[in-house]
mmCIF file of N, CA, C and O in Angstrom:
data_model
loop_
_atom_site.group_PDB
_atom_site.id
_atom_site.type_symbol
_atom_site.label_atom_id
_atom_site.label_comp_id
_atom_site.label_asym_id
_atom_site.label_seq_id
_atom_site.Cartn_x
_atom_site.Cartn_y
_atom_site.Cartn_z
ATOM 1 N N MET S 83 180.413 55.982 94.311
ATOM 2 C CA MET S 83 181.373 55.769 93.220
ATOM 3 C C MET S 83 181.219 56.908 92.175
ATOM 4 O O MET S 83 180.090 57.288 91.821
ATOM 5 N N ASP S 84 182.330 57.414 91.734
ATOM 6 C CA ASP S 84 182.344 58.422 90.701
ATOM 7 C C ASP S 84 182.362 57.709 89.349
ATOM 8 O O ASP S 84 183.421 57.257 88.868
ATOM 9 N N HIS S 85 181.218 57.591 88.767
ATOM 10 C CA HIS S 85 181.045 56.793 87.530
ATOM 11 C C HIS S 85 181.810 57.448 86.355
ATOM 12 O O HIS S 85 182.368 56.749 85.524
ATOM 13 N N LEU S 86 181.845 58.809 86.281
ATOM 14 C CA LEU S 86 182.543 59.464 85.219
ATOM 15 C C LEU S 86 184.049 59.127 85.295
ATOM 16 O O LEU S 86 184.713 58.802 84.315
ATOM 17 N N ALA S 87 184.614 59.176 86.488
ATOM 18 C CA ALA S 87 186.044 58.816 86.691
ATOM 19 C C ALA S 87 186.290 57.391 86.307
ATOM 20 O O ALA S 87 187.344 57.094 85.723
ATOM 21 N N ASP S 88 185.330 56.516 86.580
ATOM 22 C CA ASP S 88 185.487 55.087 86.209
ATOM 23 C C ASP S 88 185.526 54.940 84.716
ATOM 24 O O ASP S 88 186.363 54.207 84.164
ATOM 25 N N VAL S 89 184.592 55.621 84.011
ATOM 26 C CA VAL S 89 184.600 55.558 82.552
ATOM 27 C C VAL S 89 185.931 56.102 82.008
ATOM 28 O O VAL S 89 186.538 55.522 81.108
ATOM 29 N N LYS S 90 186.364 57.235 82.540
ATOM 30 C CA LYS S 90 187.658 57.828 82.081
ATOM 31 C C LYS S 90 188.816 56.897 82.301
ATOM 32 O O LYS S 90 189.715 56.841 81.449
ATOM 33 N N LYS S 91 188.772 56.080 83.308
ATOM 34 C CA LYS S 91 189.831 55.158 83.631
ATOM 35 C C LYS S 91 189.958 54.071 82.535
ATOM 36 O O LYS S 91 191.071 53.650 82.215
ATOM 37 N N PHE S 92 188.795 53.677 81.979
ATOM 38 C CA PHE S 92 188.811 52.534 81.025
ATOM 39 C C PHE S 92 188.628 52.976 79.574
ATOM 40 O O PHE S 92 188.978 52.198 78.698
ATOM 41 N N ALA S 93 188.061 54.159 79.326
ATOM 42 C CA ALA S 93 187.813 54.546 77.933
ATOM 43 C C ALA S 93 189.116 54.702 77.170
ATOM 44 O O ALA S 93 190.112 55.165 77.657
ATOM 45 N N LYS S 94 189.039 54.321 75.894
ATOM 46 C CA LYS S 94 190.232 54.430 75.034
ATOM 47 C C LYS S 94 190.334 55.783 74.352
ATOM 48 O O LYS S 94 191.377 56.112 73.863
ATOM 49 N N LYS S 95 189.228 56.517 74.344
ATOM 50 C CA LYS S 95 189.190 57.813 73.721
ATOM 51 C C LYS S 95 188.735 58.795 74.774
ATOM 52 O O LYS S 95 188.188 58.406 75.798
ATOM 53 N N PRO S 96 188.838 60.121 74.505
ATOM 54 C CA PRO S 96 188.242 61.079 75.434
ATOM 55 C C PRO S 96 186.747 60.786 75.648
ATOM 56 O O PRO S 96 186.053 60.458 74.682
ATOM 57 N N VAL S 97 186.288 60.886 76.842
ATOM 58 C CA VAL S 97 184.888 60.584 77.187
ATOM 59 C C VAL S 97 183.931 61.585 76.543
ATOM 60 O O VAL S 97 184.143 62.768 76.630
ATOM 61 N N ASN S 98 182.895 61.040 75.904
ATOM 62 C CA ASN S 98 181.810 61.841 75.369
ATOM 63 C C ASN S 98 180.871 62.104 76.569
ATOM 64 O O ASN S 98 180.060 61.282 76.918
ATOM 65 N N GLU S 99 181.035 63.242 77.176
ATOM 66 C CA GLU S 99 180.287 63.565 78.411
ATOM 67 C C GLU S 99 178.770 63.688 78.200
ATOM 68 O O GLU S 99 178.030 63.362 79.071
ATOM 69 N N ALA S 100 178.398 64.123 76.985
ATOM 70 C CA ALA S 100 176.961 64.222 76.730
ATOM 71 C C ALA S 100 176.358 62.803 76.676
ATOM 72 O O ALA S 100 175.272 62.553 77.187
ATOM 73 N N ALA S 101 177.073 61.889 76.002
ATOM 74 C CA ALA S 101 176.598 60.492 75.920
ATOM 75 C C ALA S 101 176.619 59.883 77.304
ATOM 76 O O ALA S 101 175.662 59.159 77.687
ATOM 77 N N PHE S 102 177.655 60.165 78.101
ATOM 78 C CA PHE S 102 177.766 59.655 79.494
ATOM 79 C C PHE S 102 176.547 60.135 80.303
ATOM 80 O O PHE S 102 175.942 59.349 81.014
ATOM 81 N N ALA S 103 176.227 61.434 80.118
ATOM 82 C CA ALA S 103 175.092 61.985 80.916
ATOM 83 C C ALA S 103 173.781 61.296 80.496
ATOM 84 O O ALA S 103 172.934 61.007 81.340
ATOM 85 N N GLY S 104 173.596 61.064 79.186
ATOM 86 C CA GLY S 104 172.418 60.360 78.689
ATOM 87 C C GLY S 104 172.349 58.957 79.241
ATOM 88 O O GLY S 104 171.258 58.486 79.628
ATOM 89 N N MET S 105 173.464 58.255 79.246
ATOM 90 C CA MET S 105 173.470 56.890 79.760
ATOM 91 C C MET S 105 173.225 56.876 81.299
ATOM 92 O O MET S 105 172.460 56.033 81.772
ATOM 93 N N SER S 106 173.755 57.860 82.002
ATOM 94 C CA SER S 106 173.553 57.945 83.430
ATOM 95 C C SER S 106 172.067 58.099 83.757
ATOM 96 O O SER S 106 171.538 57.503 84.652
ATOM 97 N N LYS S 107 171.393 58.946 82.934
ATOM 98 C CA LYS S 107 169.966 59.190 83.138
ATOM 99 C C LYS S 107 169.163 57.890 82.780
ATOM 100 O O LYS S 107 168.273 57.467 83.518
ATOM 101 N N ALA S 108 169.506 57.295 81.667
ATOM 102 C CA ALA S 108 168.788 56.086 81.173
ATOM 103 C C ALA S 108 168.943 54.913 82.120
ATOM 104 O O ALA S 108 167.999 54.118 82.269
ATOM 105 N N TYR S 109 170.060 54.826 82.782
ATOM 106 C CA TYR S 109 170.308 53.664 83.609
ATOM 107 C C TYR S 109 170.357 54.018 85.126
ATOM 108 O O TYR S 109 170.897 53.262 85.914
ATOM 109 N N ALA S 110 169.793 55.151 85.509
ATOM 110 C CA ALA S 110 169.829 55.582 86.916
ATOM 111 C C ALA S 110 169.184 54.547 87.788
ATOM 112 O O ALA S 110 169.710 54.229 88.880
ATOM 113 N N LEU S 111 168.070 53.963 87.421
ATOM 114 C CA LEU S 111 167.383 52.986 88.260
ATOM 115 C C LEU S 111 168.223 51.708 88.409
ATOM 116 O O LEU S 111 168.357 51.194 89.511
ATOM 117 N N VAL S 112 168.801 51.284 87.291
ATOM 118 C CA VAL S 112 169.646 50.060 87.335
ATOM 119 C C VAL S 112 170.852 50.320 88.266
ATOM 120 O O VAL S 112 171.233 49.446 89.041
ATOM 121 N N MET S 113 171.436 51.489 88.172
ATOM 122 C CA MET S 113 172.601 51.805 88.946
ATOM 123 C C MET S 113 172.304 52.019 90.448
ATOM 124 O O MET S 113 173.187 51.970 91.260
ATOM 125 N N SER S 114 171.034 52.263 90.766
ATOM 126 C CA SER S 114 170.656 52.435 92.163
ATOM 127 C C SER S 114 170.473 51.172 92.950
ATOM 128 O O SER S 114 170.393 51.188 94.141
ATOM 129 N N LYS S 115 170.426 50.019 92.246
ATOM 130 C CA LYS S 115 170.191 48.741 92.865
ATOM 131 C C LYS S 115 171.490 47.927 92.963
ATOM 132 O O LYS S 115 172.149 47.736 91.980
ATOM 133 N N PRO S 116 171.856 47.473 94.158
ATOM 134 C CA PRO S 116 173.117 46.767 94.326
ATOM 135 C C PRO S 116 173.218 45.497 93.454
ATOM 136 O O PRO S 116 174.298 45.170 92.996
ATOM 137 N N ASP S 117 172.127 44.807 93.240
ATOM 138 C CA ASP S 117 172.198 43.548 92.454
ATOM 139 C C ASP S 117 172.239 43.758 90.953
ATOM 140 O O ASP S 117 172.479 42.794 90.250
ATOM 141 N N THR S 118 172.041 44.994 90.471
ATOM 142 C CA THR S 118 172.107 45.240 89.048
ATOM 143 C C THR S 118 173.174 46.252 88.676
ATOM 144 O O THR S 118 173.377 46.571 87.495
ATOM 145 N N ARG S 119 173.818 46.797 89.641
ATOM 146 C CA ARG S 119 174.783 47.898 89.482
ATOM 147 C C ARG S 119 176.069 47.400 88.749
ATOM 148 O O ARG S 119 176.725 48.186 88.057
ATOM 149 N N TYR S 120 176.386 46.132 88.872
ATOM 150 C CA TYR S 120 177.631 45.611 88.307
ATOM 151 C C TYR S 120 177.431 44.517 87.308
ATOM 152 O O TYR S 120 176.412 43.803 87.382
ATOM 153 N N VAL S 121 178.336 44.316 86.425
ATOM 154 C CA VAL S 121 178.305 43.237 85.451
ATOM 155 C C VAL S 121 179.207 42.108 85.972
ATOM 156 O O VAL S 121 180.348 42.386 86.277
ATOM 157 N N ALA S 122 178.623 40.907 86.064
ATOM 158 C CA ALA S 122 179.392 39.746 86.538
ATOM 159 C C ALA S 122 179.873 38.988 85.294
ATOM 160 O O ALA S 122 179.144 38.232 84.665
ATOM 161 N N CYS S 123 181.151 39.191 84.942
ATOM 162 C CA CYS S 123 181.732 38.584 83.788
ATOM 163 C C CYS S 123 181.800 37.047 83.857
ATOM 164 O O CYS S 123 181.929 36.352 82.857
ATOM 165 N N SER S 124 181.765 36.536 85.074
ATOM 166 C CA SER S 124 181.844 35.054 85.261
ATOM 167 C C SER S 124 180.471 34.378 85.161
ATOM 168 O O SER S 124 180.434 33.137 85.220
ATOM 169 N N ASP S 125 179.424 35.166 84.944
ATOM 170 C CA ASP S 125 178.088 34.594 84.911
ATOM 171 C C ASP S 125 177.586 34.564 83.451
ATOM 172 O O ASP S 125 177.249 35.641 82.938
ATOM 173 N N PRO S 126 177.512 33.383 82.840
ATOM 174 C CA PRO S 126 177.034 33.331 81.426
ATOM 175 C C PRO S 126 175.664 33.933 81.210
ATOM 176 O O PRO S 126 175.421 34.558 80.156
ATOM 177 N N ALA S 127 174.790 33.767 82.172
ATOM 178 C CA ALA S 127 173.437 34.360 81.996
ATOM 179 C C ALA S 127 173.497 35.913 81.971
ATOM 180 O O ALA S 127 172.737 36.528 81.251
ATOM 181 N N GLU S 128 174.374 36.461 82.798
ATOM 182 C CA GLU S 128 174.562 37.875 82.848
ATOM 183 C C GLU S 128 175.107 38.385 81.504
ATOM 184 O O GLU S 128 174.621 39.418 80.971
ATOM 185 N N LEU S 129 176.083 37.705 80.956
ATOM 186 C CA LEU S 129 176.667 38.091 79.679
ATOM 187 C C LEU S 129 175.610 37.993 78.508
ATOM 188 O O LEU S 129 175.629 38.817 77.628
ATOM 189 N N GLU S 130 174.751 36.966 78.630
ATOM 190 C CA GLU S 130 173.681 36.858 77.657
ATOM 191 C C GLU S 130 172.706 37.995 77.743
ATOM 192 O O GLU S 130 172.251 38.570 76.750
ATOM 193 N N ARG S 131 172.415 38.483 78.984
ATOM 194 C CA ARG S 131 171.575 39.665 79.173
ATOM 195 C C ARG S 131 172.185 40.886 78.570
ATOM 196 O O ARG S 131 171.486 41.703 77.948
ATOM 197 N N VAL S 132 173.472 41.056 78.759
ATOM 198 C CA VAL S 132 174.165 42.221 78.162
ATOM 199 C C VAL S 132 174.056 42.175 76.621
ATOM 200 O O VAL S 132 173.728 43.169 76.002
ATOM 201 N N ARG S 133 174.243 41.010 76.048
ATOM 202 C CA ARG S 133 174.151 40.856 74.590
ATOM 203 C C ARG S 133 172.743 41.088 74.126
ATOM 204 O O ARG S 133 172.492 41.906 73.201
ATOM 205 N N GLU S 134 171.757 40.434 74.741
ATOM 206 C CA GLU S 134 170.395 40.496 74.225
ATOM 207 C C GLU S 134 169.723 41.860 74.541
ATOM 208 O O GLU S 134 169.073 42.423 73.679
ATOM 209 N N ASN S 135 169.887 42.339 75.778
ATOM 210 C CA ASN S 135 169.118 43.529 76.185
ATOM 211 C C ASN S 135 169.837 44.859 75.866
ATOM 212 O O ASN S 135 169.155 45.809 75.581
ATOM 213 N N PHE S 136 171.156 44.839 75.888
ATOM 214 C CA PHE S 136 171.836 46.110 75.621
ATOM 215 C C PHE S 136 172.315 46.164 74.171
ATOM 216 O O PHE S 136 171.907 47.077 73.445
ATOM 217 N N LEU S 137 173.103 45.222 73.779
ATOM 218 C CA LEU S 137 173.679 45.292 72.428
ATOM 219 C C LEU S 137 172.636 45.107 71.312
ATOM 220 O O LEU S 137 172.608 45.873 70.346
ATOM 221 N N LYS S 138 171.748 44.110 71.477
ATOM 222 C CA LYS S 138 170.770 43.857 70.420
ATOM 223 C C LYS S 138 169.587 44.799 70.506
ATOM 224 O O LYS S 138 169.183 45.454 69.533
ATOM 225 N N LYS S 139 168.935 44.860 71.708
ATOM 226 C CA LYS S 139 167.711 45.644 71.852
ATOM 227 C C LYS S 139 167.968 47.144 71.913
ATOM 228 O O LYS S 139 167.373 47.937 71.159
ATOM 229 N N LYS S 140 168.887 47.564 72.741
ATOM 230 C CA LYS S 140 169.148 49.027 72.939
ATOM 231 C C LYS S 140 169.958 49.613 71.795
ATOM 232 O O LYS S 140 169.572 50.707 71.258
ATOM 233 N N LEU S 141 171.006 48.961 71.388
ATOM 234 C CA LEU S 141 171.860 49.511 70.335
ATOM 235 C C LEU S 141 171.514 49.017 68.898
ATOM 236 O O LEU S 141 172.013 49.536 67.930
ATOM 237 N N GLY S 142 170.635 47.977 68.873
ATOM 238 C CA GLY S 142 170.165 47.493 67.542
ATOM 239 C C GLY S 142 171.229 46.728 66.743
ATOM 240 O O GLY S 142 171.226 46.707 65.541
ATOM 241 N N LEU S 143 172.173 46.119 67.483
ATOM 242 C CA LEU S 143 173.253 45.380 66.784
ATOM 243 C C LEU S 143 172.890 43.973 66.468
ATOM 244 O O LEU S 143 172.097 43.351 67.180
ATOM 245 N N LYS S 144 173.413 43.438 65.381
ATOM 246 C CA LYS S 144 173.104 42.089 64.960
ATOM 247 C C LYS S 144 174.380 41.335 64.573
ATOM 248 O O LYS S 144 174.290 40.189 64.136
ATOM 249 N N SER S 145 175.540 41.930 64.657
ATOM 250 C CA SER S 145 176.764 41.297 64.183
ATOM 251 C C SER S 145 177.121 40.050 64.986
ATOM 252 O O SER S 145 176.679 39.830 66.092
ATOM 253 N N ALA S 146 177.956 39.222 64.366
ATOM 254 C CA ALA S 146 178.358 37.949 64.934
ATOM 255 C C ALA S 146 179.394 38.100 66.059
ATOM 256 O O ALA S 146 179.638 37.163 66.807
ATOM 257 N N ASP S 147 180.026 39.259 66.193
ATOM 258 C CA ASP S 147 181.101 39.422 67.127
ATOM 259 C C ASP S 147 180.660 39.989 68.486
ATOM 260 O O ASP S 147 181.493 40.469 69.288
ATOM 261 N N LEU S 148 179.378 39.970 68.772
ATOM 262 C CA LEU S 148 178.893 40.571 70.030
ATOM 263 C C LEU S 148 179.484 39.919 71.244
ATOM 264 O O LEU S 148 179.947 40.580 72.195
ATOM 265 N N ASP S 149 179.525 38.578 71.256
ATOM 266 C CA ASP S 149 180.127 37.878 72.394
ATOM 267 C C ASP S 149 181.588 38.221 72.556
ATOM 268 O O ASP S 149 182.100 38.333 73.657
ATOM 269 N N ALA S 150 182.267 38.324 71.433
ATOM 270 C CA ALA S 150 183.689 38.693 71.445
ATOM 271 C C ALA S 150 183.950 40.072 72.019
ATOM 272 O O ALA S 150 184.902 40.264 72.848
ATOM 273 N N SER S 151 183.050 40.997 71.698
ATOM 274 C CA SER S 151 183.221 42.332 72.258
ATOM 275 C C SER S 151 182.948 42.393 73.735
ATOM 276 O O SER S 151 183.540 43.140 74.465
ATOM 277 N N ILE S 152 181.979 41.594 74.182
ATOM 278 C CA ILE S 152 181.670 41.490 75.626
ATOM 279 C C ILE S 152 182.897 40.896 76.366
ATOM 280 O O ILE S 152 183.303 41.426 77.405
ATOM 281 N N LYS S 153 183.429 39.841 75.809
ATOM 282 C CA LYS S 153 184.595 39.221 76.415
ATOM 283 C C LYS S 153 185.782 40.190 76.440
ATOM 284 O O LYS S 153 186.507 40.306 77.464
ATOM 285 N N ALA S 154 185.996 40.953 75.353
ATOM 286 C CA ALA S 154 187.074 41.908 75.309
ATOM 287 C C ALA S 154 186.910 43.010 76.370
ATOM 288 O O ALA S 154 187.858 43.457 76.997
ATOM 289 N N THR S 155 185.640 43.401 76.586
ATOM 290 C CA THR S 155 185.363 44.446 77.609
ATOM 291 C C THR S 155 185.599 43.837 78.999
ATOM 292 O O THR S 155 186.226 44.475 79.871
ATOM 293 N N CYS S 156 185.213 42.588 79.234
ATOM 294 C CA CYS S 156 185.531 41.927 80.501
ATOM 295 C C CYS S 156 187.029 41.877 80.733
ATOM 296 O O CYS S 156 187.484 42.205 81.816
ATOM 297 N N ASP S 157 187.781 41.532 79.688
ATOM 298 C CA ASP S 157 189.243 41.467 79.817
ATOM 299 C C ASP S 157 189.831 42.844 80.086
ATOM 300 O O ASP S 157 190.759 42.983 80.871
ATOM 301 N N HIS S 158 189.302 43.876 79.379
ATOM 302 C CA HIS S 158 189.824 45.256 79.535
ATOM 303 C C HIS S 158 189.611 45.720 80.979
ATOM 304 O O HIS S 158 190.412 46.458 81.503
ATOM 305 N N MET S 159 188.482 45.277 81.605
ATOM 306 C CA MET S 159 188.153 45.731 82.968
ATOM 307 C C MET S 159 188.540 44.731 84.019
ATOM 308 O O MET S 159 188.168 44.883 85.175
ATOM 309 N N LYS S 160 189.320 43.712 83.665
ATOM 310 C CA LYS S 160 189.569 42.573 84.609
ATOM 311 C C LYS S 160 190.239 42.981 85.929
ATOM 312 O O LYS S 160 189.992 42.333 86.933
ATOM 313 N N ALA S 161 190.933 44.114 85.922
ATOM 314 C CA ALA S 161 191.587 44.559 87.212
ATOM 315 C C ALA S 161 190.561 45.079 88.224
ATOM 316 O O ALA S 161 190.860 45.168 89.389
ATOM 317 N N ASP S 162 189.396 45.373 87.728
ATOM 318 C CA ASP S 162 188.327 45.955 88.596
ATOM 319 C C ASP S 162 187.368 44.836 88.970
ATOM 320 O O ASP S 162 186.637 44.294 88.151
ATOM 321 N N LYS S 163 187.361 44.454 90.249
ATOM 322 C CA LYS S 163 186.467 43.389 90.723
ATOM 323 C C LYS S 163 184.975 43.733 90.554
ATOM 324 O O LYS S 163 184.164 42.886 90.299
ATOM 325 N N THR S 164 184.671 44.995 90.727
ATOM 326 C CA THR S 164 183.285 45.468 90.546
ATOM 327 C C THR S 164 183.172 46.244 89.272
ATOM 328 O O THR S 164 183.569 47.437 89.215
ATOM 329 N N LYS S 165 182.749 45.574 88.248
ATOM 330 C CA LYS S 165 182.627 46.210 86.912
ATOM 331 C C LYS S 165 181.321 46.976 86.819
ATOM 332 O O LYS S 165 180.264 46.356 86.644
ATOM 333 N N SER S 166 181.407 48.264 86.934
ATOM 334 C CA SER S 166 180.206 49.103 86.834
ATOM 335 C C SER S 166 179.455 48.878 85.524
ATOM 336 O O SER S 166 180.087 48.859 84.430
ATOM 337 N N ARG S 167 178.159 48.639 85.650
ATOM 338 C CA ARG S 167 177.359 48.436 84.445
ATOM 339 C C ARG S 167 177.435 49.639 83.524
ATOM 340 O O ARG S 167 177.452 49.537 82.326
ATOM 341 N N LEU S 168 177.373 50.796 84.103
ATOM 342 C CA LEU S 168 177.439 52.052 83.296
ATOM 343 C C LEU S 168 178.740 52.126 82.501
ATOM 344 O O LEU S 168 178.712 52.447 81.307
ATOM 345 N N THR S 169 179.874 51.839 83.155
ATOM 346 C CA THR S 169 181.144 51.842 82.444
ATOM 347 C C THR S 169 181.182 50.749 81.414
ATOM 348 O O THR S 169 181.604 51.004 80.263
ATOM 349 N N PHE S 170 180.721 49.605 81.720
ATOM 350 C CA PHE S 170 180.696 48.444 80.796
ATOM 351 C C PHE S 170 179.880 48.815 79.537
ATOM 352 O O PHE S 170 180.335 48.622 78.459
ATOM 353 N N TYR S 171 178.692 49.344 79.768
ATOM 354 C CA TYR S 171 177.827 49.705 78.634
ATOM 355 C C TYR S 171 178.441 50.848 77.822
ATOM 356 O O TYR S 171 178.397 50.865 76.601
ATOM 357 N N TYR S 172 179.054 51.808 78.507
ATOM 358 C CA TYR S 172 179.690 52.906 77.806
ATOM 359 C C TYR S 172 180.801 52.384 76.860
ATOM 360 O O TYR S 172 180.895 52.748 75.683
ATOM 361 N N LEU S 173 181.633 51.477 77.396
ATOM 362 C CA LEU S 173 182.739 50.910 76.589
ATOM 363 C C LEU S 173 182.199 50.150 75.387
ATOM 364 O O LEU S 173 182.801 50.250 74.296
ATOM 365 N N LEU S 174 181.125 49.434 75.554
ATOM 366 C CA LEU S 174 180.568 48.670 74.428
ATOM 367 C C LEU S 174 179.973 49.652 73.406
ATOM 368 O O LEU S 174 180.198 49.460 72.189
ATOM 369 N N ALA S 175 179.250 50.658 73.877
ATOM 370 C CA ALA S 175 178.671 51.635 72.932
ATOM 371 C C ALA S 175 179.786 52.362 72.174
ATOM 372 O O ALA S 175 179.722 52.600 70.961
ATOM 373 N N GLU S 176 180.888 52.695 72.889
ATOM 374 C CA GLU S 176 182.031 53.342 72.281
ATOM 375 C C GLU S 176 182.646 52.430 71.178
ATOM 376 O O GLU S 176 182.933 52.878 70.103
ATOM 377 N N HIS S 177 182.796 51.169 71.546
ATOM 378 C CA HIS S 177 183.367 50.216 70.599
ATOM 379 C C HIS S 177 182.620 50.159 69.294
ATOM 380 O O HIS S 177 183.186 50.049 68.239
ATOM 381 N N TYR S 178 181.288 50.175 69.405
ATOM 382 C CA TYR S 178 180.441 50.049 68.219
ATOM 383 C C TYR S 178 180.062 51.381 67.602
ATOM 384 O O TYR S 178 179.259 51.477 66.694
ATOM 385 N N GLY S 179 180.616 52.492 68.118
ATOM 386 C CA GLY S 179 180.298 53.830 67.563
ATOM 387 C C GLY S 179 178.841 54.229 67.794
ATOM 388 O O GLY S 179 178.284 54.945 66.964
ATOM 389 N N LYS S 180 178.312 53.843 68.902
ATOM 390 C CA LYS S 180 176.839 54.070 69.177
ATOM 391 C C LYS S 180 176.594 55.037 70.354
ATOM 392 O O LYS S 180 175.518 55.094 70.854
ATOM 393 N N LEU S 181 177.618 55.830 70.727
ATOM 394 C CA LEU S 181 177.430 56.729 71.878
ATOM 395 C C LEU S 181 176.388 57.804 71.568
ATOM 396 O O LEU S 181 175.670 58.244 72.469
ATOM 397 N N ASP S 182 176.254 58.162 70.307
ATOM 398 C CA ASP S 182 175.259 59.199 69.940
ATOM 399 C C ASP S 182 173.819 58.786 70.247
ATOM 400 O O ASP S 182 172.954 59.618 70.349
ATOM 401 N N ALA S 183 173.609 57.475 70.396
ATOM 402 C CA ALA S 183 172.261 56.992 70.726
ATOM 403 C C ALA S 183 171.846 57.507 72.101
ATOM 404 O O ALA S 183 170.643 57.497 72.438
ATOM 405 N N PHE S 184 172.769 57.983 72.906
ATOM 406 C CA PHE S 184 172.439 58.392 74.274
ATOM 407 C C PHE S 184 172.466 59.913 74.429
ATOM 408 O O PHE S 184 172.250 60.454 75.504
ATOM 409 N N VAL S 185 172.784 60.622 73.309
ATOM 410 C CA VAL S 185 172.831 62.105 73.363
ATOM 411 C C VAL S 185 171.452 62.615 73.013
ATOM 412 O O VAL S 185 170.923 62.284 71.939
ATOM 413 N N LYS S 186 170.906 63.442 73.897
ATOM 414 C CA LYS S 186 169.550 64.001 73.646
ATOM 415 C C LYS S 186 169.692 65.438 73.237
ATOM 416 O O LYS S 186 170.447 66.191 73.703
#
């Protein structure tokens, strides 16, 4: 899978390729495993992990709209049966203006 092309397909703004490269490196292990490579929007436990481990722990967010942004990302990517975790995380980081957290 060409992850950069996938991000470009869903991103609302031009892709920050430095941030994408940083995310690719940070999540290389996750993306290498079939059972963690994709986000399952129909699984409440999975969505809780995205909220707790990515939005709160990694991005340091505390706002009340975290679940709404996850749902909006699920809706935005609904045409894609296999929602790449890298693309999903990129879109959430973009939404919250946190892409710079991945630029080294």
